[in-house]
Coordinates of C-alpha atoms in Angstrom, one line a residue:
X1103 CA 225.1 50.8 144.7
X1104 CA 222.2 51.2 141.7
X1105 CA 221.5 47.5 141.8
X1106 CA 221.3 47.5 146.0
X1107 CA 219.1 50.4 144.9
X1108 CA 217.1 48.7 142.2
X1109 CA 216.5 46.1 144.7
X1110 CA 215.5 47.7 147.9
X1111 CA 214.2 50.8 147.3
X1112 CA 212.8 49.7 143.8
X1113 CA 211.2 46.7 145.7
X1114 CA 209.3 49.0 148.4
X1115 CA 208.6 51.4 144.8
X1116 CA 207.0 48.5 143.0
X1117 CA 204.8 47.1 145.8
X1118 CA 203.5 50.5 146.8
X1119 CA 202.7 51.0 143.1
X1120 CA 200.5 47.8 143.0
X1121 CA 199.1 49.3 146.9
X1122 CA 200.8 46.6 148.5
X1123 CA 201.3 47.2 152.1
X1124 CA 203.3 44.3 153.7
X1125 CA 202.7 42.9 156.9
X1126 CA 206.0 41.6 157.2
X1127 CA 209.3 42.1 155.1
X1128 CA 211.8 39.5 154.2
X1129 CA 215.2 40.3 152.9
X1130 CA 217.8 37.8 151.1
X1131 CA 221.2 38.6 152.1
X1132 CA 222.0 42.5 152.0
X1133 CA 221.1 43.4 148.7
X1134 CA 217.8 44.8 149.4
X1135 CA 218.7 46.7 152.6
X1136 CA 218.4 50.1 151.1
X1137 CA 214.5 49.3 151.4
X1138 CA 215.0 50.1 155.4
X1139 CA 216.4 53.9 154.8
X1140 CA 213.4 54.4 151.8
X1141 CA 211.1 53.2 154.4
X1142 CA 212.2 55.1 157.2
X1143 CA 211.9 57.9 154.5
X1144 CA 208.0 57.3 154.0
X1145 CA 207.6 57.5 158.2
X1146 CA 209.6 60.4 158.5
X1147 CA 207.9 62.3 155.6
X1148 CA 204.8 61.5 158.1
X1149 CA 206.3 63.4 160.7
X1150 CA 208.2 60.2 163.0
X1151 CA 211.6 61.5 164.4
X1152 CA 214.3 59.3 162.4
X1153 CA 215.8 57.3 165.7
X1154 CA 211.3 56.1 166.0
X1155 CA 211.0 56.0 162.1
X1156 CA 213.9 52.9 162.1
X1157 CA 212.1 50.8 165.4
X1158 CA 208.7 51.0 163.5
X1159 CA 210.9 49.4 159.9
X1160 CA 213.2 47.0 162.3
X1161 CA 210.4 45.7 164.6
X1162 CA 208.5 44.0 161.2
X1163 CA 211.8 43.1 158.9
X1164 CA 213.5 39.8 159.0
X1165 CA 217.0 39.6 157.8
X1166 CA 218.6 36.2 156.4
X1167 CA 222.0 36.1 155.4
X1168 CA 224.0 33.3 153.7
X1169 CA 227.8 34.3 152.9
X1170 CA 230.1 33.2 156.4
X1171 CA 233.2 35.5 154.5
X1172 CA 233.1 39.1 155.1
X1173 CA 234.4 39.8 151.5
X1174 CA 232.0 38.4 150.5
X1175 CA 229.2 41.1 151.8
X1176 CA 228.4 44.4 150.1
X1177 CA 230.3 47.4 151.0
X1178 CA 230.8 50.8 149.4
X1179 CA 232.4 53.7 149.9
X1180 CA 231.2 56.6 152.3
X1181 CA 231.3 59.0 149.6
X1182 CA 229.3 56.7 147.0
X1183 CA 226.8 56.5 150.0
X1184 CA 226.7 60.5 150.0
X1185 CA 226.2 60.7 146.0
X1186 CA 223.0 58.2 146.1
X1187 CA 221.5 58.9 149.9
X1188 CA 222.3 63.0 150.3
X1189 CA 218.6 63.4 149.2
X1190 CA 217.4 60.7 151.9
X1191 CA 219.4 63.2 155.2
X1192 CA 217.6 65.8 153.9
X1193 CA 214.1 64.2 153.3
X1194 CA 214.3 62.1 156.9
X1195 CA 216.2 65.4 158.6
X1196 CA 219.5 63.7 159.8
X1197 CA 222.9 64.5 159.6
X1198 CA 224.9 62.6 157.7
X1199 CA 227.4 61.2 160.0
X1200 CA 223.6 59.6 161.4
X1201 CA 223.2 57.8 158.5
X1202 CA 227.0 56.4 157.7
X1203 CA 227.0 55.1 160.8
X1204 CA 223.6 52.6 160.2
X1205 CA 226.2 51.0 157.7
X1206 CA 229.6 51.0 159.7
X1207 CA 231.2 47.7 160.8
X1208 CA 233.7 47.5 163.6
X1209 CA 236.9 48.5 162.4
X1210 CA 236.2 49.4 159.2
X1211 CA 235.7 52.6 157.3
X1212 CA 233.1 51.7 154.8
X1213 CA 229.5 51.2 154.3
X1214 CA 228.4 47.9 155.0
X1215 CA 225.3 46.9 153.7
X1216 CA 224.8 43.7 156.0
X1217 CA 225.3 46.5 158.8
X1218 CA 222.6 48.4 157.6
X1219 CA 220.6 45.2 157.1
X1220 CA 221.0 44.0 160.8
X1221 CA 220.5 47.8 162.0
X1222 CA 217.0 47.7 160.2
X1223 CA 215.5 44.5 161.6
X1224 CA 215.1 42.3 164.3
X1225 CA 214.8 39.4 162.9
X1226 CA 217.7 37.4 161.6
X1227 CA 219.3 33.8 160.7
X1228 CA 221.2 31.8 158.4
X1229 CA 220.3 28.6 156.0
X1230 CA 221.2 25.8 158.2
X1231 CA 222.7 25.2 161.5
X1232 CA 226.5 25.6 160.8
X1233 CA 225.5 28.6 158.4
X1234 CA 223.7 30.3 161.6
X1235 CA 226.7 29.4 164.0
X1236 CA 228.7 30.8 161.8
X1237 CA 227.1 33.9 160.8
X1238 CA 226.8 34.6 164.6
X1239 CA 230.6 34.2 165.3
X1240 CA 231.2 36.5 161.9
X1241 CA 228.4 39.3 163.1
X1242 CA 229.5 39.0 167.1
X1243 CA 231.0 42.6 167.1
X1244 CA 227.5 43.9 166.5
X1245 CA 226.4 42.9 170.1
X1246 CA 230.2 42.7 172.1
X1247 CA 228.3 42.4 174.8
X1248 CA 227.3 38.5 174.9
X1249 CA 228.6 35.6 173.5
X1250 CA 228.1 34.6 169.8
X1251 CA 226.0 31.9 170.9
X1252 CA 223.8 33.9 172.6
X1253 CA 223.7 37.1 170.2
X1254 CA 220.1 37.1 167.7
X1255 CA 221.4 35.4 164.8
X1256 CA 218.8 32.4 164.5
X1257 CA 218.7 29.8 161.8
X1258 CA 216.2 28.3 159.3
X1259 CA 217.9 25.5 157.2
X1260 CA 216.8 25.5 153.4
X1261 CA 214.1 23.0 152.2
X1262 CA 213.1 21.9 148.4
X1263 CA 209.9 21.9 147.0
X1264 CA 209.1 18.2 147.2
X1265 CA 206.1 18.5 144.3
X1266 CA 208.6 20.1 142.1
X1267 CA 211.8 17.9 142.4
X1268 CA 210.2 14.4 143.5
X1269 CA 210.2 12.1 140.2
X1270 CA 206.4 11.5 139.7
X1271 CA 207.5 7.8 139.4
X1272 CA 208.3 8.0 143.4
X1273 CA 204.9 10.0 143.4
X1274 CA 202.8 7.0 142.2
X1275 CA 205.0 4.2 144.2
X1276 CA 204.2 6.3 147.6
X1277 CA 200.8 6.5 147.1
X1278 CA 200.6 3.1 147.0
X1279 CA 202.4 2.3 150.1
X1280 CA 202.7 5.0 152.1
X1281 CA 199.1 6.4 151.4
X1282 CA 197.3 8.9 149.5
X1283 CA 197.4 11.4 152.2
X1284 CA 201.8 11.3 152.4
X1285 CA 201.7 14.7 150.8
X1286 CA 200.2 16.4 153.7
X1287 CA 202.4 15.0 156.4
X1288 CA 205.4 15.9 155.3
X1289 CA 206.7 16.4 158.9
X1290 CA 208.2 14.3 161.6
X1291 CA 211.6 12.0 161.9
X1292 CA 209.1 9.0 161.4
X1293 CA 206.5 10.6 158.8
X1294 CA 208.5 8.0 156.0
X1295 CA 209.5 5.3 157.9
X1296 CA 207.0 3.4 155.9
X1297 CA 209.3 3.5 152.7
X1298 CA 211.3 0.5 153.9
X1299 CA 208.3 -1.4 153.4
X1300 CA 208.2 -0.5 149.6
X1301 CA 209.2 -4.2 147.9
X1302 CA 212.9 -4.1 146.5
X1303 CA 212.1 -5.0 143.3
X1304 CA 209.8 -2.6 142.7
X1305 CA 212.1 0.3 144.8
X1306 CA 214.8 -0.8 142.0
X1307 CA 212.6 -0.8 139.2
X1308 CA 211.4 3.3 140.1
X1309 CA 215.6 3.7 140.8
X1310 CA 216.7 2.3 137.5
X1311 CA 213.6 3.6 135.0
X1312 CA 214.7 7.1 136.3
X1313 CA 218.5 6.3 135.9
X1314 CA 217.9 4.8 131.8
X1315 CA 216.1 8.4 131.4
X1316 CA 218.9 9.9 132.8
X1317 CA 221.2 8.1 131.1
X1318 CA 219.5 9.0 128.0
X1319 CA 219.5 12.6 128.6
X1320 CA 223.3 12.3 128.9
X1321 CA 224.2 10.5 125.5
X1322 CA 222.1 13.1 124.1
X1323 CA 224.1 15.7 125.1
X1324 CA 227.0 14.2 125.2
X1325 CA 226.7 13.0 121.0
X1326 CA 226.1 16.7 120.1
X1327 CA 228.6 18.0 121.8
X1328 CA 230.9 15.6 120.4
X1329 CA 229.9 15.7 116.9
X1330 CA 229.3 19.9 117.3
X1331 CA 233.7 19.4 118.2
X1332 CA 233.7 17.2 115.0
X1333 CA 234.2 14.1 116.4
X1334 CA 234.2 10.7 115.1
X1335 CA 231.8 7.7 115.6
X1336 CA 233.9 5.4 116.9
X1337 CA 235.2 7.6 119.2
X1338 CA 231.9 8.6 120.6
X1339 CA 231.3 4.9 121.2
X1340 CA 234.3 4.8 123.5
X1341 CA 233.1 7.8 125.3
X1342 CA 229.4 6.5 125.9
X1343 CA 230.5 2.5 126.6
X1344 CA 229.8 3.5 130.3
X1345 CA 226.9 5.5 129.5
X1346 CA 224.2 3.1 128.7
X1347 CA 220.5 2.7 129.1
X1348 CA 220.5 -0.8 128.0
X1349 CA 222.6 -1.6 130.8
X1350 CA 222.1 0.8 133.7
X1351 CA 223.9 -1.6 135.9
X1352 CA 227.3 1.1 135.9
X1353 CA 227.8 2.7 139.0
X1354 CA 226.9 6.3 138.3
X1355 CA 227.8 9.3 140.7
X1356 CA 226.9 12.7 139.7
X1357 CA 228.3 16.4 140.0
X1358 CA 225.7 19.2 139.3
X1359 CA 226.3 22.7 140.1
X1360 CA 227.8 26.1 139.9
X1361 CA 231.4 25.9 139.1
X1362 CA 232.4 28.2 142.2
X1363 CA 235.8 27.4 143.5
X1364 CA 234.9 26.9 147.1
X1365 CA 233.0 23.6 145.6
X1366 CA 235.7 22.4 144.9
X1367 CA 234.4 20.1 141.4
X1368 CA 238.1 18.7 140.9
X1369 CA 238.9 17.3 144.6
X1370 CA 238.1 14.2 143.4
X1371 CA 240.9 14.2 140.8
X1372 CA 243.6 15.0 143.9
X1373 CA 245.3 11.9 143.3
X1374 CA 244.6 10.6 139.7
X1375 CA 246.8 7.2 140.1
X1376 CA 244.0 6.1 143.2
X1377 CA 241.4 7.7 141.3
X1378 CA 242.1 5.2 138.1
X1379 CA 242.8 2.4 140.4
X1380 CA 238.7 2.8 142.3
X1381 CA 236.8 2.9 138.9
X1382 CA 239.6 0.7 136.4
X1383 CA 238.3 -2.7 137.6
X1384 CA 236.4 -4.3 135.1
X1385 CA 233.8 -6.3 137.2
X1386 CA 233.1 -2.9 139.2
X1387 CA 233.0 -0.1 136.7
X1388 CA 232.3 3.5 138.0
X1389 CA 231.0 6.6 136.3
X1390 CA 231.2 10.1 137.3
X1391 CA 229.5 12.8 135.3
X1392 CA 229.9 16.4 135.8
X1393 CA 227.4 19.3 134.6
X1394 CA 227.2 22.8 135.6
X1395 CA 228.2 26.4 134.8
X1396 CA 230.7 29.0 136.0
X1397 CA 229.7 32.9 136.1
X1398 CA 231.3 34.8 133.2
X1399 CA 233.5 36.8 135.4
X1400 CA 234.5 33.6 137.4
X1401 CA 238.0 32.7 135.7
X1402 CA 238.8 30.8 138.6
X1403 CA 235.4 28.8 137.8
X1404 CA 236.0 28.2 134.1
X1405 CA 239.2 27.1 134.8
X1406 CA 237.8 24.3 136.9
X1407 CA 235.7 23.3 134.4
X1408 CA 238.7 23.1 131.6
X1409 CA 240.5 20.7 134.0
X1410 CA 237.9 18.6 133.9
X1411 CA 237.5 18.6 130.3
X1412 CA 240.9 17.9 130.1
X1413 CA 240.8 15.2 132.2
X1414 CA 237.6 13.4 131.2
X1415 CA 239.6 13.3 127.6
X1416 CA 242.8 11.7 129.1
X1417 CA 243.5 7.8 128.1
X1418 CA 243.0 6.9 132.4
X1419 CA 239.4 8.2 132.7
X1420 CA 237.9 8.6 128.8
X1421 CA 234.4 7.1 129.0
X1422 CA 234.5 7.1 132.7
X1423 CA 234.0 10.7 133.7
X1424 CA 232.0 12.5 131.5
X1425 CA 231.1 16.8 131.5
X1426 CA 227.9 17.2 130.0
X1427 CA 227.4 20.8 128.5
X1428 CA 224.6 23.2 128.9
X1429 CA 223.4 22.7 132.4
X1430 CA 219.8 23.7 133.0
X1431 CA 217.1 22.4 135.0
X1432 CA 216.1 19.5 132.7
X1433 CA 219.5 18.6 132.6
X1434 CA 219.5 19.2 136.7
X1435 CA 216.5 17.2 137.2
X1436 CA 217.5 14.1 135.7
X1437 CA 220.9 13.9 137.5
X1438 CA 219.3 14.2 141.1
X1439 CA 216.8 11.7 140.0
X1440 CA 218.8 9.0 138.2
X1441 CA 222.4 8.9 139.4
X1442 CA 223.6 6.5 142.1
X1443 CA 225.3 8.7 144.6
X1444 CA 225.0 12.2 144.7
X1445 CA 228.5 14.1 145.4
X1446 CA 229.3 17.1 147.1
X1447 CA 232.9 18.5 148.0
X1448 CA 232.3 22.0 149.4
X1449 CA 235.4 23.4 151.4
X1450 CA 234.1 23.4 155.2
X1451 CA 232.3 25.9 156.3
X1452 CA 231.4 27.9 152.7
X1453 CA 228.2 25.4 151.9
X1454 CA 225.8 27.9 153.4
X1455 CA 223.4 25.6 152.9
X1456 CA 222.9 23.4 149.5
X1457 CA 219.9 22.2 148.2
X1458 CA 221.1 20.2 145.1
X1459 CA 221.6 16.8 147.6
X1460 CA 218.5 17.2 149.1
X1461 CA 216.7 16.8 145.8
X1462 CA 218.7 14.0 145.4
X1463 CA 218.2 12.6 148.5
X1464 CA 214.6 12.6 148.2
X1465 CA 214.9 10.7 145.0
X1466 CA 216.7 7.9 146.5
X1467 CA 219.8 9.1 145.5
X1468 CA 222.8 8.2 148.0
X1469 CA 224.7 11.7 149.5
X1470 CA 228.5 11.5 149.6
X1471 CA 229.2 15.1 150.9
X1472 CA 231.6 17.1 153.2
X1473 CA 229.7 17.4 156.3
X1474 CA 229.2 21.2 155.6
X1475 CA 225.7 23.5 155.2
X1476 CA 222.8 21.2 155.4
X1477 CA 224.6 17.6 155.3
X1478 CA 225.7 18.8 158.9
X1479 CA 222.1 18.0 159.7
X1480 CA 221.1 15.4 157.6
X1481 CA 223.8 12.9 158.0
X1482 CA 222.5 9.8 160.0
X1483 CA 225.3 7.6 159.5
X1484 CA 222.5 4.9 157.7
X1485 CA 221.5 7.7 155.0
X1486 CA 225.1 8.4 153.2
X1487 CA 228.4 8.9 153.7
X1488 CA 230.3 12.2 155.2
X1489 CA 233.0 13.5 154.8
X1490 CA 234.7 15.3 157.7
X1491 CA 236.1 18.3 156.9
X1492 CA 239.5 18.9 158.4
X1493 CA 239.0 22.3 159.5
X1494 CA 239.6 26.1 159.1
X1495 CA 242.7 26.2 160.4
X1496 CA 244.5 24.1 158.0
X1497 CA 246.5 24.5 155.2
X1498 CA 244.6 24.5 152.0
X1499 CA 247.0 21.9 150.1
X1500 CA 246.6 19.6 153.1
X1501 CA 243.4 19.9 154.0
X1502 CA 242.6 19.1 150.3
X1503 CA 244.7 16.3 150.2
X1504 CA 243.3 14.5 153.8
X1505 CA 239.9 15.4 152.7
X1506 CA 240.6 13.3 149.0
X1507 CA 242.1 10.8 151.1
X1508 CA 238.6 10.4 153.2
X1509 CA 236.9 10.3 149.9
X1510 CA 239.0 8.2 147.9
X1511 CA 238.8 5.6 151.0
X1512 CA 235.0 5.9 151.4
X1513 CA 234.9 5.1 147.4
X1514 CA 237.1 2.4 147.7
X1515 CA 236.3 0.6 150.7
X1516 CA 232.0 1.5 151.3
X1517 CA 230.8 3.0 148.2
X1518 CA 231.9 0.9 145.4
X1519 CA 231.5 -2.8 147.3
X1520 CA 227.8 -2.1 148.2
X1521 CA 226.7 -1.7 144.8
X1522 CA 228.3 -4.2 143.6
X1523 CA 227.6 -6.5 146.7
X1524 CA 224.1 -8.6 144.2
X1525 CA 222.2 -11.2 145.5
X1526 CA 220.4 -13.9 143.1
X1527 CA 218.0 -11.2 141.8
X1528 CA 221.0 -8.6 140.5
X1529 CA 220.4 -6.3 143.2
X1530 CA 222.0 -4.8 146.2
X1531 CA 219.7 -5.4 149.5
X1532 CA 222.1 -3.0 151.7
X1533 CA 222.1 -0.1 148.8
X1534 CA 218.2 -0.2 148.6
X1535 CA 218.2 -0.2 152.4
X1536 CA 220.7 2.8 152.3
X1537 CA 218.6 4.5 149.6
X1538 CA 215.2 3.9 151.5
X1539 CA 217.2 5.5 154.7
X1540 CA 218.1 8.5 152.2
X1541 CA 214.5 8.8 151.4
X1542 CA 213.1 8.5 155.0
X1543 CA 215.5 10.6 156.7
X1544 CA 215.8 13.6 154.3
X1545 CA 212.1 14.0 152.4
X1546 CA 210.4 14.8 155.6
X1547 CA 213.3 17.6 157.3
X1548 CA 214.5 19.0 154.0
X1549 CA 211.3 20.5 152.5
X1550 CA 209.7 23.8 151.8
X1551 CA 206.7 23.2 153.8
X1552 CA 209.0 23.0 157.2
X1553 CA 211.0 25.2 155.9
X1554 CA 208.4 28.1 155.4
X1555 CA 206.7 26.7 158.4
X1556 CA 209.3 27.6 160.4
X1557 CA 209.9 30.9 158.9
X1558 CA 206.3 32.0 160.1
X1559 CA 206.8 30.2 163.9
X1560 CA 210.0 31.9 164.4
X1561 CA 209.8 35.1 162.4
X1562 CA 206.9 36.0 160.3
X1563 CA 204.1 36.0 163.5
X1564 CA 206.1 37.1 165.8
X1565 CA 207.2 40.0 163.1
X1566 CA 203.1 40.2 162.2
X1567 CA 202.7 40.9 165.4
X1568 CA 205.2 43.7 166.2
X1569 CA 204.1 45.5 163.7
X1570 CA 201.0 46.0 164.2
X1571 CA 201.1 46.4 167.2
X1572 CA 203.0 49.5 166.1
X1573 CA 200.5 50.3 163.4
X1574 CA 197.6 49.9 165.7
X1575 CA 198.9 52.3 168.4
X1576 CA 199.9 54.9 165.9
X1577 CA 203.8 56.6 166.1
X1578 CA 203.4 56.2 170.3
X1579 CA 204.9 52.6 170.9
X1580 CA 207.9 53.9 167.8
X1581 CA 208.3 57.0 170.0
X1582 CA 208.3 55.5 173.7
X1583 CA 211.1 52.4 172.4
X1584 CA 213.3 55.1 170.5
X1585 CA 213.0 57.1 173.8
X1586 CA 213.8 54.0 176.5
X1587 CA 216.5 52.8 174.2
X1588 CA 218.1 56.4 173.8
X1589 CA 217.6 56.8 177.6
X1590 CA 219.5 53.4 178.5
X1591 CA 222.1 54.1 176.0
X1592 CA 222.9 57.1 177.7
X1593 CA 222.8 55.9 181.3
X1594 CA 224.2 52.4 181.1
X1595 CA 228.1 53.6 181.1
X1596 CA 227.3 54.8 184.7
X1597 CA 225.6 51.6 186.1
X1598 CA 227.6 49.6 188.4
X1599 CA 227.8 46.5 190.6
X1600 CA 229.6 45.4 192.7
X1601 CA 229.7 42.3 195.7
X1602 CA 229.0 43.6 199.3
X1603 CA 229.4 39.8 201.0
X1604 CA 232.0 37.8 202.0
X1605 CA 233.0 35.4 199.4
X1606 CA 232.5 31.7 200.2
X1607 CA 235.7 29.8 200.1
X1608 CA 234.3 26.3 200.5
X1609 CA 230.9 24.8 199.6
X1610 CA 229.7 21.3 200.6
X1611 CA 227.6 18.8 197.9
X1612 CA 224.3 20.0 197.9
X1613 CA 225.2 22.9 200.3
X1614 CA 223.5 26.4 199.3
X1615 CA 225.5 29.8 198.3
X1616 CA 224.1 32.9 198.6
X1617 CA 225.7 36.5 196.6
X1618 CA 224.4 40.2 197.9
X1619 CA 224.9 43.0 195.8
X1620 CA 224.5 46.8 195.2
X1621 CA 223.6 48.1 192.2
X1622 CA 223.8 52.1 191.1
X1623 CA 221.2 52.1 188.5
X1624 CA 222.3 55.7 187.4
X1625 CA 218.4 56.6 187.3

């Protein structure tokens, strides 16, 4: 509860400090949400009733929320509630039971700080398109009266900053083919259909410069570690015969992320013996490296990451999987820019969104990913390879297992062939094609400029323009909604309706049907 604090009533603290007075606010999950009640504070201290106070904070806040598992969402105790927010009854003049119940969930006791996050605006979505159906399904019981489809959860799905994460080498290549002026028309399906007219040659020249850098990058840290473990020479030479910029001809798939367990980092170990029998053959050669970190507390994380360890020492896969230590963003950016395939294994549907494949993807890097979070959208069928995930439902030992076998055969029978499938010139014409797809089809629908663009089109202006239309008219808009809503609220369990004709039994193609019926409106 003092972080949620820190975060939401610190946040409207620090802005009003620098006199900062927000058009619009934007909140990340539920963290924040205490900003609503220290908001509603500074209206009521002005003399708004509390039930006006909360339309006037709702009707310019927008809400996004990521996590589809309700553990996963803050909730606290009704008494810790009273021990931090007894001096915000008093200061807005409402009982208590008034303000426990912005942060009560259907059929629960405690206080739910995604509750008080949806109570407070009136704006809110998830990350991508499954995140947002989800999230609706999960948050249906705050409007029981429509379907989830139809309740206000909206989605935006994430974008990357292309300027950041685009290899400058791509940079220079597109503005000779595509134009100096690609950078500000970064929209549209076709915006980059004029990457497939980039020559191959010169496509696989950027590809492989940025792999050798790569490459290099991962000996690095792969010899320190080695020799920081006191390792031997010759041993390292067995670990790195894969891992070489002198040859950058290896297939070369890469793992970069949090270590979270939903991930799932070792499902591609499910069934060593087919694992060993993919990437053993000499004349096709694969190499998988792993990077990233698990949270301190996250045992279950670490633990992931000792497996892999373990298993990238074994005799089957030495030299052919490799974890490179201390993952950070140089680290990060060199394995969406120089690896082959990008891989992604997230257990369906906890990928709210992911942004680590996009950055690949508009590298030229090749997504093999669970269709979950924003691969849902970007899959084309010409762009990468998918995964289907085998559903909720399922057991977790099975579904892992049929989801490894999808992978192992995609590996094996799609994957691994079309790299290797060289003409004359020691290239793959299908994989460029494939990796100019990846660029065309992701680059121009997975970046921040639609993203944001999109937050202001569906939320921001609209939000803009709610509130001050509020400011403008003073406390009298606040006061009339609080009223109507208060009013409706109170009359709606006596409305009725009910059917006063005779019901049609029969109807005719193109025939008409009429309905009459009487409404109490209980005033």
């Amino acid at each position: 509860m003092e972080e949620e604090s820190v975060f939401g009533i610190g946040g409207v603290c620090a802005l009003a400090a620098l006199n900062l007075a927000p058009t619009v606010w934007h909140r990340n999950e539920g963290h924040a949400a205490s900003l609503v009640l220290d908001r509603v504070r500074m209206l009521a201290t002005r003399g708004l009733p509390f039930e006006s106070a909360l339309e006037a904070v709702a009707a310019s806040t927008v809400f996004t929320t990521h996590t589809v598992v309700p553990a996963g969402h803050d909730h606290f105790a009704e008494s810790m509630v009273d021990e931090y927010f007894a001096g915000y009854c008093k200061d807005i003049g409402i009982e208590r039971e008034k303000l426990l119940a912005l942060g009560r969930t259907p059929g629960n006791g405690e206080f739910n700080m995604t509750a008080l996050a949806l109570r407070g605006s009136r704006f809110h979505n998830g990350v991508s398109r499954i995140n947002g159906e989800l999230s609706a399904e999960m948050l249906k019981g705050f409007w029981p009266e429509v379907p989830p489809e139809e309740n206000p959860i909206d989605y935006v799905t994430n974008g990357v900053h292309v300027p950041t994460f685009l290899a400058l080498e791509w940079r220079d290549l597109f503005d000779r083919f595509l134009g100096l002026d690609w950078r500000h028309r970064l929209h549209g399906d076709q915006a980059f259909d004029d990457v497939d007219n980039i020559r191959e040659h010169m496509f696989w020249s950027v590809h492989q410069y940025l792999k050798t850098r790569m490459l290099n990058t991962v000996r690095e840290r792969i010899r320190d570690q080695h020799f920081r473990n006191r390792g031997s020479e010759a041993h390292l030479d067995r670990l790195l015969r894969y891992c070489n910029p002198d040859s950058p001809d290896v297939l070369t798939i890469g793992f970069g992320r949090r270590f979270a367990t939903y991930k799932r980092a070792t499902l591609l170990f499910n069934d060593p013996d087919w694992l060993r029998t993919i990437i053993s053959d000499p004349q096709r050669p694969v190499l998988f490296v792993f990077a990233g970190r698990a949270h301190p507390a996250d045992a279950p994380g670490q633990e992931l990451i000792r497996r892999i360890a373990d298993l990238s020492r074994s005799r089957d896969f030495e030299g052919r999987v490799l974890l490179v230590e201390g993952y950070d963003l140089r680290l990060g950016r060199r394995l969406v820019s120089g690896v082959d395939v990008w891989l992604n294994t997230p257990v369906y549907p906890l990928e709210a969104s992911g942004t680590s494949g996009m950055k690949a993807g508009i590298n030229g890097v090749i997504n093999l990913s669970v269709l979950d979070g924003w691969w849902g959208e970007g899959y084309r069928g010409d762009n990468g390879w998918a995964i289907k995930p085998l559903g909720e439902a399922q057991d977790p030992e099975r579904r892992d297992r049929e989801e490894a076998r999808t992978l192992y055969e995609i590996l094996q029978d799609q994957v691994v062939p079309l790299y290797y499938r060289r003409d004359g010139g020691g290239t793959s014409p299908q994989w460029i094609r494939m990796a100019k797809r990846s660029i065309a089809t992701i680059l121009p629908r997975f970046n921040a400029d639609r993203m944001v663009g999109e937050y202001a089109t569906k939320f921001y202006q609209p939000a803009a323009q709610q509130g001050r239309r509020f400011s403008e008219r003073g406390q009298a808009v606040a006061r009339d909604i609080a009223a109507w809503k208060t009013k409706v609220r109170k009359a709606w369990p006596g409305v009725r309706i009910r059917r006063v004709d005779h019901p049609t039994t029969q109807l005719q193609f193109g025939g008409k049907i009429e309905f009459e019926v009487a409404v109490t409106l209980n005033g």
